[in-house]
XYZ file of C-alpha atoms in Angstrom:
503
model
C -33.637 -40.060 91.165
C -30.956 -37.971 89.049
C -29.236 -39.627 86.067
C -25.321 -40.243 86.923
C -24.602 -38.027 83.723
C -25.644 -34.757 86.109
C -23.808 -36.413 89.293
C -20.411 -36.383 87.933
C -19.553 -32.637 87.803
C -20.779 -32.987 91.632
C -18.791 -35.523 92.824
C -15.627 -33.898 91.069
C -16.016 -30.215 93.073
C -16.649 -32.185 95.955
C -13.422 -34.325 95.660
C -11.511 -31.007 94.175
C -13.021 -29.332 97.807
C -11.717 -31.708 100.170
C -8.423 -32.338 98.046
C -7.917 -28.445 97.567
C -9.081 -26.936 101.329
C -7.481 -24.018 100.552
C -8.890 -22.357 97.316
C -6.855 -19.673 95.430
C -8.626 -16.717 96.666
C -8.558 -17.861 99.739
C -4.257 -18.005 99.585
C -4.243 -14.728 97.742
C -5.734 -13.438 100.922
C -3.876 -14.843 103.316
C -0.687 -13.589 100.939
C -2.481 -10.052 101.190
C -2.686 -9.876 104.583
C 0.615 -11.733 105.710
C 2.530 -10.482 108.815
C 6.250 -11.649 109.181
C 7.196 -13.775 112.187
C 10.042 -11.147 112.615
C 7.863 -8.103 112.490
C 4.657 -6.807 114.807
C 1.906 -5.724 112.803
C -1.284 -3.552 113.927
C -3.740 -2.893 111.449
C -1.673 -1.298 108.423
C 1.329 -0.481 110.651
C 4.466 -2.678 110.272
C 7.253 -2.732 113.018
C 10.546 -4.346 111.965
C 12.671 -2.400 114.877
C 15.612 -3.619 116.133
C 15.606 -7.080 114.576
C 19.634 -7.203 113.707
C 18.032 -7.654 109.940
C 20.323 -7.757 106.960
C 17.960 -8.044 104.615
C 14.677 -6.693 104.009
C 11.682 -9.395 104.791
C 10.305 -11.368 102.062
C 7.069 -11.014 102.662
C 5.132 -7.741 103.303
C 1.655 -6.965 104.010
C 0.385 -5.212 100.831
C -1.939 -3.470 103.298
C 0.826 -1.599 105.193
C 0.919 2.300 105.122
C 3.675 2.770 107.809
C 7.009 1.313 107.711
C 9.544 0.782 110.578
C 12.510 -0.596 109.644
C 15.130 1.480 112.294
C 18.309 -0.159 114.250
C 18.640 -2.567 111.917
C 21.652 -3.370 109.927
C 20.774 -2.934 106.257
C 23.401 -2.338 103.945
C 21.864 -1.603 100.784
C 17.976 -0.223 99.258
C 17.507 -2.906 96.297
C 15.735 -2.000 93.076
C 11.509 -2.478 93.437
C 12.193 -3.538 96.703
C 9.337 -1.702 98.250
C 6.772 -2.504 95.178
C 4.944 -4.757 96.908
C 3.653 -1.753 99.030
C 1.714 -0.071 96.752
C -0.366 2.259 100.073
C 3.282 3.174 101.807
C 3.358 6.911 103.014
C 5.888 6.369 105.675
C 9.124 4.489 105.461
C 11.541 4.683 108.663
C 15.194 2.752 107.687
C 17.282 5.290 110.273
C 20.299 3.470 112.556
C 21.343 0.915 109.549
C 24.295 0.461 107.772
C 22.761 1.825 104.180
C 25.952 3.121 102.002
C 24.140 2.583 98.525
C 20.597 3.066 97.403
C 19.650 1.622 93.793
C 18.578 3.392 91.170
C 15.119 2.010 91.271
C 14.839 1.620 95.140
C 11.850 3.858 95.232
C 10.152 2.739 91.995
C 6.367 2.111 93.098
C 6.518 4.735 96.195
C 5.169 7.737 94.943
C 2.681 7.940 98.005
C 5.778 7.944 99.639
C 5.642 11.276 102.276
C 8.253 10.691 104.879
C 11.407 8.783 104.694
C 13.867 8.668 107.118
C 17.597 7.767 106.273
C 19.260 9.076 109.238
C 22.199 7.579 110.879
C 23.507 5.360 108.433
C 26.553 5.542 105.574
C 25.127 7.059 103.019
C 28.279 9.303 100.869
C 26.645 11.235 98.644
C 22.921 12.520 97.399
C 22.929 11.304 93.639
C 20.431 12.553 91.527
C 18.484 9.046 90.753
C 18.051 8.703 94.592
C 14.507 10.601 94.863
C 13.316 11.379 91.881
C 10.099 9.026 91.828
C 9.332 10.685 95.366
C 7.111 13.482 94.105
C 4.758 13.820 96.759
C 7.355 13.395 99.508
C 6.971 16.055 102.351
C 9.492 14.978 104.499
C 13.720 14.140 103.975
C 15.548 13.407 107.124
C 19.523 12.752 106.044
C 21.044 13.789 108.865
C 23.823 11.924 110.853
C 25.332 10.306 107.909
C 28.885 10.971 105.834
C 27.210 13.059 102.822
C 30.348 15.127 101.630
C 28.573 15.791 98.026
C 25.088 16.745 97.211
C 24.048 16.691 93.289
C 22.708 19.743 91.942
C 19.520 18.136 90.558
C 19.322 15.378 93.534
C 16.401 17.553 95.100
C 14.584 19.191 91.859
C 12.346 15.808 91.778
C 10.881 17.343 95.148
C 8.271 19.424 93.905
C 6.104 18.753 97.179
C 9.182 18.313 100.047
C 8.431 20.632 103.030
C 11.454 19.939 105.167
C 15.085 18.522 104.254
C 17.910 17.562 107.290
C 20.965 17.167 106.353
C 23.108 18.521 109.336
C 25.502 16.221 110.748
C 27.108 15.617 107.637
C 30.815 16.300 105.728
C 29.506 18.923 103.901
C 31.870 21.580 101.829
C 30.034 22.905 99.744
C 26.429 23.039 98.602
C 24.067 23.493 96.009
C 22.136 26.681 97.021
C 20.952 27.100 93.418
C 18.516 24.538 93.726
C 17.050 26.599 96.484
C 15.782 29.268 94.421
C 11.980 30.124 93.757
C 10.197 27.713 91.678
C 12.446 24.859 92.179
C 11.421 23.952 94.961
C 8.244 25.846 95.639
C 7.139 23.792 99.232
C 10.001 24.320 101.070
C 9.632 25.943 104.605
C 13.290 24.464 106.590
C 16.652 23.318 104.871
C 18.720 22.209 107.981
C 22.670 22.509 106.781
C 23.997 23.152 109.779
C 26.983 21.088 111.776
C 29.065 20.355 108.295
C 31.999 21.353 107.167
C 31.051 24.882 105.154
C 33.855 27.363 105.701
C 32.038 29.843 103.189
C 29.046 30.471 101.260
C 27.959 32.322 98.120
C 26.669 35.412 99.437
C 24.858 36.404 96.808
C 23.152 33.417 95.847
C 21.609 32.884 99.516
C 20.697 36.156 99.084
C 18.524 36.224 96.380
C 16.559 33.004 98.049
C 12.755 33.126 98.670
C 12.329 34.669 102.184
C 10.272 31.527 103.059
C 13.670 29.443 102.220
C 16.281 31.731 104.094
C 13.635 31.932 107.570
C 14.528 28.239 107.317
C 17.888 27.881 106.171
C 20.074 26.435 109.036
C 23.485 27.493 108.200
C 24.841 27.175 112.766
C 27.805 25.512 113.842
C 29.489 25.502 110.695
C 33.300 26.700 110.238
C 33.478 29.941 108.470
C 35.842 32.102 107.905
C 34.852 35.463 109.167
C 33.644 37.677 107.035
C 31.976 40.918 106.625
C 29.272 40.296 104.155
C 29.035 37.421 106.110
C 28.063 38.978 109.673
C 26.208 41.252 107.639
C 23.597 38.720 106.143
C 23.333 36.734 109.718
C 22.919 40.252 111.381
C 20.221 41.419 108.793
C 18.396 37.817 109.077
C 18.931 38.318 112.844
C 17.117 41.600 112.741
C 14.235 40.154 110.515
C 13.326 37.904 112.976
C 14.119 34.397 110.770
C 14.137 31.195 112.485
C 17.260 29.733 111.208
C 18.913 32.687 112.932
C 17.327 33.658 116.297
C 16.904 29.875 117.451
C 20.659 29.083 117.526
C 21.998 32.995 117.928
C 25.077 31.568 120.212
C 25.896 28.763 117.740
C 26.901 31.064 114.632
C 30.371 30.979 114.658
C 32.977 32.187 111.984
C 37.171 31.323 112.320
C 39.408 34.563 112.694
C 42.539 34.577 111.017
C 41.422 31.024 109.412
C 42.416 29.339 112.785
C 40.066 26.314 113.965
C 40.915 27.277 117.463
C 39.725 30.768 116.994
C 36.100 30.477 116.790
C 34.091 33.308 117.494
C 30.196 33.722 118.413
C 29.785 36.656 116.203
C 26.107 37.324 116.794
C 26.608 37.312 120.565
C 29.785 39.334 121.133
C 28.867 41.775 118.125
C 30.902 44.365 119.199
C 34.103 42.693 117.783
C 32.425 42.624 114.303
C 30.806 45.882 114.037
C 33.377 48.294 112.446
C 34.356 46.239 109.389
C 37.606 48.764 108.684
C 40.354 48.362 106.273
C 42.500 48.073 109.898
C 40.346 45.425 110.840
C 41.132 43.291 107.136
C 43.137 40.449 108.714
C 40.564 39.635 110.471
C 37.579 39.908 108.470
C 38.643 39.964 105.052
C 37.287 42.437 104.061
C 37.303 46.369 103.952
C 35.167 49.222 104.347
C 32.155 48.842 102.055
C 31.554 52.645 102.253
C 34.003 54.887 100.531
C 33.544 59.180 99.968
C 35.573 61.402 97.173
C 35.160 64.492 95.877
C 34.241 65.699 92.743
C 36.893 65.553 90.118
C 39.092 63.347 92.164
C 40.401 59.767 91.968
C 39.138 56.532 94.003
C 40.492 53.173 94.012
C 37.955 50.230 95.238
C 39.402 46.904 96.629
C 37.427 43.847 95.630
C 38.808 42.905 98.759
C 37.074 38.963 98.980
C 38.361 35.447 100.491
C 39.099 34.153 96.615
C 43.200 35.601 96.403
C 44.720 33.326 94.233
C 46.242 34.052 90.899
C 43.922 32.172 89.011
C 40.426 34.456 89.959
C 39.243 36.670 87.456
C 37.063 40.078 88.669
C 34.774 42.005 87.103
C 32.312 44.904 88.386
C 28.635 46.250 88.118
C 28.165 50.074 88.404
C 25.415 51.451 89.910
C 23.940 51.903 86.380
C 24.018 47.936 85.321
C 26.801 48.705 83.187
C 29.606 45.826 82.985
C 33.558 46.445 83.924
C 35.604 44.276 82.747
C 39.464 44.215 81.858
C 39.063 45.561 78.295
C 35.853 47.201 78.499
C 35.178 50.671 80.235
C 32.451 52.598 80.504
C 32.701 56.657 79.601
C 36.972 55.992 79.754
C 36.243 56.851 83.586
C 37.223 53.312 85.040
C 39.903 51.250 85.190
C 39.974 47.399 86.395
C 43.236 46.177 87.186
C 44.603 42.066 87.571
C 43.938 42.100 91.313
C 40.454 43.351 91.440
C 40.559 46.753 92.148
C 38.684 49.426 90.334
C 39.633 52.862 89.762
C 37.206 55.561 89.432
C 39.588 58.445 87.518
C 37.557 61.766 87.812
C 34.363 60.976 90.837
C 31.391 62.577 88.835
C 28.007 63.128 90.867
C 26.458 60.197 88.389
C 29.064 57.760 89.499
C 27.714 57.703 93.216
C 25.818 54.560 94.068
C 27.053 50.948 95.134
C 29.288 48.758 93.231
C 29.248 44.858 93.106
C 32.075 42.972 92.398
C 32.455 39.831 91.193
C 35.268 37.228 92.238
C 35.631 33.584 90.213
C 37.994 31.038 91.352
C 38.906 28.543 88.332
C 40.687 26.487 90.523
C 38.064 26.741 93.770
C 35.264 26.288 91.238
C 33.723 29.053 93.859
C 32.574 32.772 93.054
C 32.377 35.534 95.602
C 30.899 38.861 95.617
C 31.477 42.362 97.730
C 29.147 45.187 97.507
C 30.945 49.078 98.367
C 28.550 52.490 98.325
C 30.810 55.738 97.256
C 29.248 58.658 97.978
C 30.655 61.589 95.703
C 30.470 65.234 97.581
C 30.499 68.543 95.592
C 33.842 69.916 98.097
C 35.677 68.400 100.856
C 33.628 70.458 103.356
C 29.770 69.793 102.276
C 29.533 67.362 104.718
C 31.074 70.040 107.487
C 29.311 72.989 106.015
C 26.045 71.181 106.479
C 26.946 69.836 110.494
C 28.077 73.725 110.954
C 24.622 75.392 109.864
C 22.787 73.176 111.263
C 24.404 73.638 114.801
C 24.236 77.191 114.391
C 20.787 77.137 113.795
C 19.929 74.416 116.552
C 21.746 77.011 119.009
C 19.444 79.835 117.961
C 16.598 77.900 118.014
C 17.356 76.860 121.732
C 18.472 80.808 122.657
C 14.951 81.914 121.446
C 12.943 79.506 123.070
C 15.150 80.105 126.645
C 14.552 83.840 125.957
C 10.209 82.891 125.898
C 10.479 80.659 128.619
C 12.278 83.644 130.755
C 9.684 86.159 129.131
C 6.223 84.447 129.954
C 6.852 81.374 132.470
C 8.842 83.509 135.316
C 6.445 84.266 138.344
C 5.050 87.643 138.207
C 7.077 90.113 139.676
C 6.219 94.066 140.098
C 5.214 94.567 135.770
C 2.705 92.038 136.061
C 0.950 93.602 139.167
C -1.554 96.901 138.271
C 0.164 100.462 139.319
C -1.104 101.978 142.845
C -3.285 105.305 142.348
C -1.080 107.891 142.747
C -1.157 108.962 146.664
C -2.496 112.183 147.781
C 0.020 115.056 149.517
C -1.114 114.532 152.890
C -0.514 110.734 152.989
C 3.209 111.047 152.356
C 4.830 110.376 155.602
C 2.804 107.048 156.135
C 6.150 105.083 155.876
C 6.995 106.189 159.801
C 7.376 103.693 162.130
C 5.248 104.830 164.916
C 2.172 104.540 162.347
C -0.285 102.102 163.430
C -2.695 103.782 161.296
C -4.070 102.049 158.094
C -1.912 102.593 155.023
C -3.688 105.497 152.423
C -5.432 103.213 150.051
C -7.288 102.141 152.839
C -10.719 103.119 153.059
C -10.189 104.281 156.797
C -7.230 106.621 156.081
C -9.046 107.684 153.250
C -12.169 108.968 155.136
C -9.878 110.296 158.033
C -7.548 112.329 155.308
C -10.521 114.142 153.858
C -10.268 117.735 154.878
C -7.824 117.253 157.447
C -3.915 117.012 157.880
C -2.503 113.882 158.487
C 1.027 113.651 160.292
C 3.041 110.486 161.550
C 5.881 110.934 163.483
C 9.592 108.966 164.181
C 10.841 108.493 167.037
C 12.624 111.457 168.747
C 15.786 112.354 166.898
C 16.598 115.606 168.025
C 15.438 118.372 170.606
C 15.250 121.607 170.046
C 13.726 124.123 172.881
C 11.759 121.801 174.095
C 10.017 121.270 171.082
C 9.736 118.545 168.816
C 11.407 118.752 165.254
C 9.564 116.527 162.327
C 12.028 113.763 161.218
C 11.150 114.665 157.534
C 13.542 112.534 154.928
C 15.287 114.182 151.675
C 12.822 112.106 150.096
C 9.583 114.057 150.872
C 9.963 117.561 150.033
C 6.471 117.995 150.085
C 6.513 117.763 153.953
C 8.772 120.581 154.082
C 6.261 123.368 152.920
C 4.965 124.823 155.985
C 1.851 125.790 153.890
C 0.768 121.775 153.791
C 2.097 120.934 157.336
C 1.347 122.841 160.151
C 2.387 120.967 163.814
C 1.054 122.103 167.420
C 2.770 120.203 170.115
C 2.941 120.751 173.808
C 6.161 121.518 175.419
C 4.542 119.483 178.975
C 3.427 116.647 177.223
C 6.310 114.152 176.635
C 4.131 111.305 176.459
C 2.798 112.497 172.743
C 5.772 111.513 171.273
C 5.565 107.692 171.678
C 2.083 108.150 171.190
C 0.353 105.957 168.183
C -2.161 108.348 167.675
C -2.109 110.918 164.923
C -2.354 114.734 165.734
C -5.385 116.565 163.954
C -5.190 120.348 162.840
């Protein structure tokens, strides 16, 4: 029997069991695994949807990975809120009410990989807003009032693949933090349905070509512009997404009126010949100018930015800077309203030109590219069109004159000459012949040793006798020597006779 000294400790877990049925680890699993009443939970997806919630749920299951917190109406993303989620790669909080996200709202979410605040109230990106997100592929923003996105709001997404923010009161954007190495993931920025009425050119130009076959710019008011068209047109022709899935919704405003909104990718025509004539429209002039040697050109820097307060400046074709005071050789000259005069055209001063137009009170910068091409005399360009049509034409004249020579059908040159015929053969053109022509081999074997004579048809009588109808143009026939003709007076008959008389 066992001494009560070693009973004691027994009796006290056993009392401690049946006081205590539910044991620490025991509640720190059932606190692990937890489900709200409000929620539907399968496995480690959580489904909050459509709950009219105000506030986030208390409790969480620590072992949740997906997150569905849509139609709800949320007003606000606390700080830590979603810390007690620590294997969360998918958070869904679209259709709420969200104007204001904390600064530490996404502390403890850097598993975090899609998050979806669509269709609610958010104003503006800040910068604090996803900076903890590092491995976050996915952004959707779309359908909510953004008007303002900070310039460092998105250089915390060094993994993001794809950013929406279409739908939005967008004016203006920062393209810069677009540019390689930034953001080194990204395949689609959608910007389109906001509020953009023009964009910096040359900044979306110098993009990775990764970011611009992604870069939905549709739908968005622009004014039209040439070096506008020109980008769309040239991203057109390169085959980029952004561009050839929504051709018909690319629009631009002529003459800055909302109401007149053209499709300038589908009805091209209208947009083609961007012509000083053409500047109200576009606003913009010829990019291509030609001058002559030793004579004067003035470039417009002819750009959207008009006010009195831009500034200008221009690049030659050499890198060199123009500015107001500077000038490069004493061959240019920039005056207040952007233009740039080129005072004696030199054959080095061909090339393209960029200038540059700042807006202090726009807080925008434009740029306009223009080639001049610099000819030695006014008619290089004609001297060249008019040799080269002369030659053309004698090129064509000598190869009609070959074709005549060598692909006509074969006429009497082609064919060899006939053996010259023997005397006695020359009256075998006579009509009455029914006798084989001389280069037969018949008339040839008759004609040896013996006279030969066909005869026409009775012309004329004389005596009763029969007179040879011999024409001017065998004389041969005429020498009695080589023709010698016996003929009965009785015998009519031999004149319509086919057969040839024999002396």
């Amino acid at each position: 029997m066992s001494s009560p000294g070693l009973l004691t400790p027994v009796l006290w877990l056993l009392v401690a069991e049946l006081l205590l049925p539910e044991s620490f680890p025991q509640r720190a699993g059932a606190s692990f695994h937890a489900c709200p009443s409000v929620c539907i939970c399968a496995s480690d997806l959580l489904s909050c949807v459509s709950r009219s919630l105000s506030l986030v749920p208390p409790e969480l299951p620590a072992t949740a990975t997906s997150l569905d917190l849509s139609h709800n109406s949320l007003h606000q993303l606390q700080d830590n809120w979603l810390a007690r989620l620590p294997r969360l790669h998918t958070l869904r909080v679209g259709h709420n009410r969200v104007s204001h996200i904390s600064a530490g709202a996404f502390h403890n979410a850097s598993r975090l990989t899609h998050l979806d605040l669509s269709s609610n109230r958010l104003h503006s990106v800040e910068k604090h807003f996803f900076q903890e997100l590092s491995n976050l592929q996915e952004l959707l923003l779309y359908n909510n009032q953004i008007a303002r996105v900070d310039s460092s709001a998105l250089l915390g997404l060094s993994s993001v693949h794809k950013v929406y923010l279409s739908w939005n009161l967008l004016t203006d954007f920062p393209f810069g933090a677009l540019k390689e190495g930034n953001l080194p993931r990204l395949k689609l920025m959608d910007i389109s349905s906001n509020r953009l009425s023009s964009l910096p050119v040359d900044k979306v130009i110098a993009l990775p070509q990764a970011v611009k076959n992604g870069l939905y710019l549709h739908n968005n008011p622009f004014m039209c512009d040439c070096s506008l068209y020109s980008m769309f047109l040239h991203w057109e022709k390169s085959g980029f997404h952004s561009v050839h899935d929504f051709r018909e919704d690319h629009i631009c405003l002529a003459l800055r009126q909302p109401r007149a909104s053209l499709r300038f990718l589908k009805h091209r025509k209208m947009f083609e010949n961007c012509t000083s004539a053409a500047h109200g429209l576009f606003g913009a002039a010829d990019a291509s100018f030609k001058v002559t040697v030793g004579e004067p050109l003035l470039i417009g820097c002819d750009t959207s930015l008009q006010d009195e307060q831009t500034t200008y400046l221009w690049i030659a074709p050499n890198k060199e800077l123009i500015t107001y005071t500077s000038s490069v050789n004493h061959t240019f000259r920039l005056y207040s309203n952007g233009s740039l005069e080129i005072r004696r055209a030199q054959k080095e001063d061909a090339g393209v030109y960029t200038c540059m137009a700042t807006s202090k009170r726009l807080m925008r910068n434009e740029t306009r590219e223009v080639n001049v091409t610099v000819h030695h005399s006014k008619h290089d360009g004609e001297g060249f069109n008019t040799g080269f049509t002369t030659l053309l034409g004698c090129v064509v004249s000598l190869v009609l004159v070959m074709m005549y020579l060598f692909l006509t059908p074969c006429r009497c040159w082609c064919k060899p000459l006939p053996s010259p015929a023997p005397p006695e053969c020359s009256a075998q053109s006579s009509i009455l012949s029914a006798t084989p022509p001389c280069n037969h081999p018949a008339a040839r074997k008759t004609g040896s040793g013996k006279h030969v004579v066909f005869l026409e048809p009775v012309k004329d009588c004389q005596n009763g006798k029969v007179r040879l109808a011999v024409g001017e143009e065998f004389p041969e026939l005429k020498n009695p020597q080589i023709l010698q003709l016996k003929l009965d007076s009785d015998s009519s008959s031999s004149v319509l006779s086919d057969t040839a008389t024999v002396n």
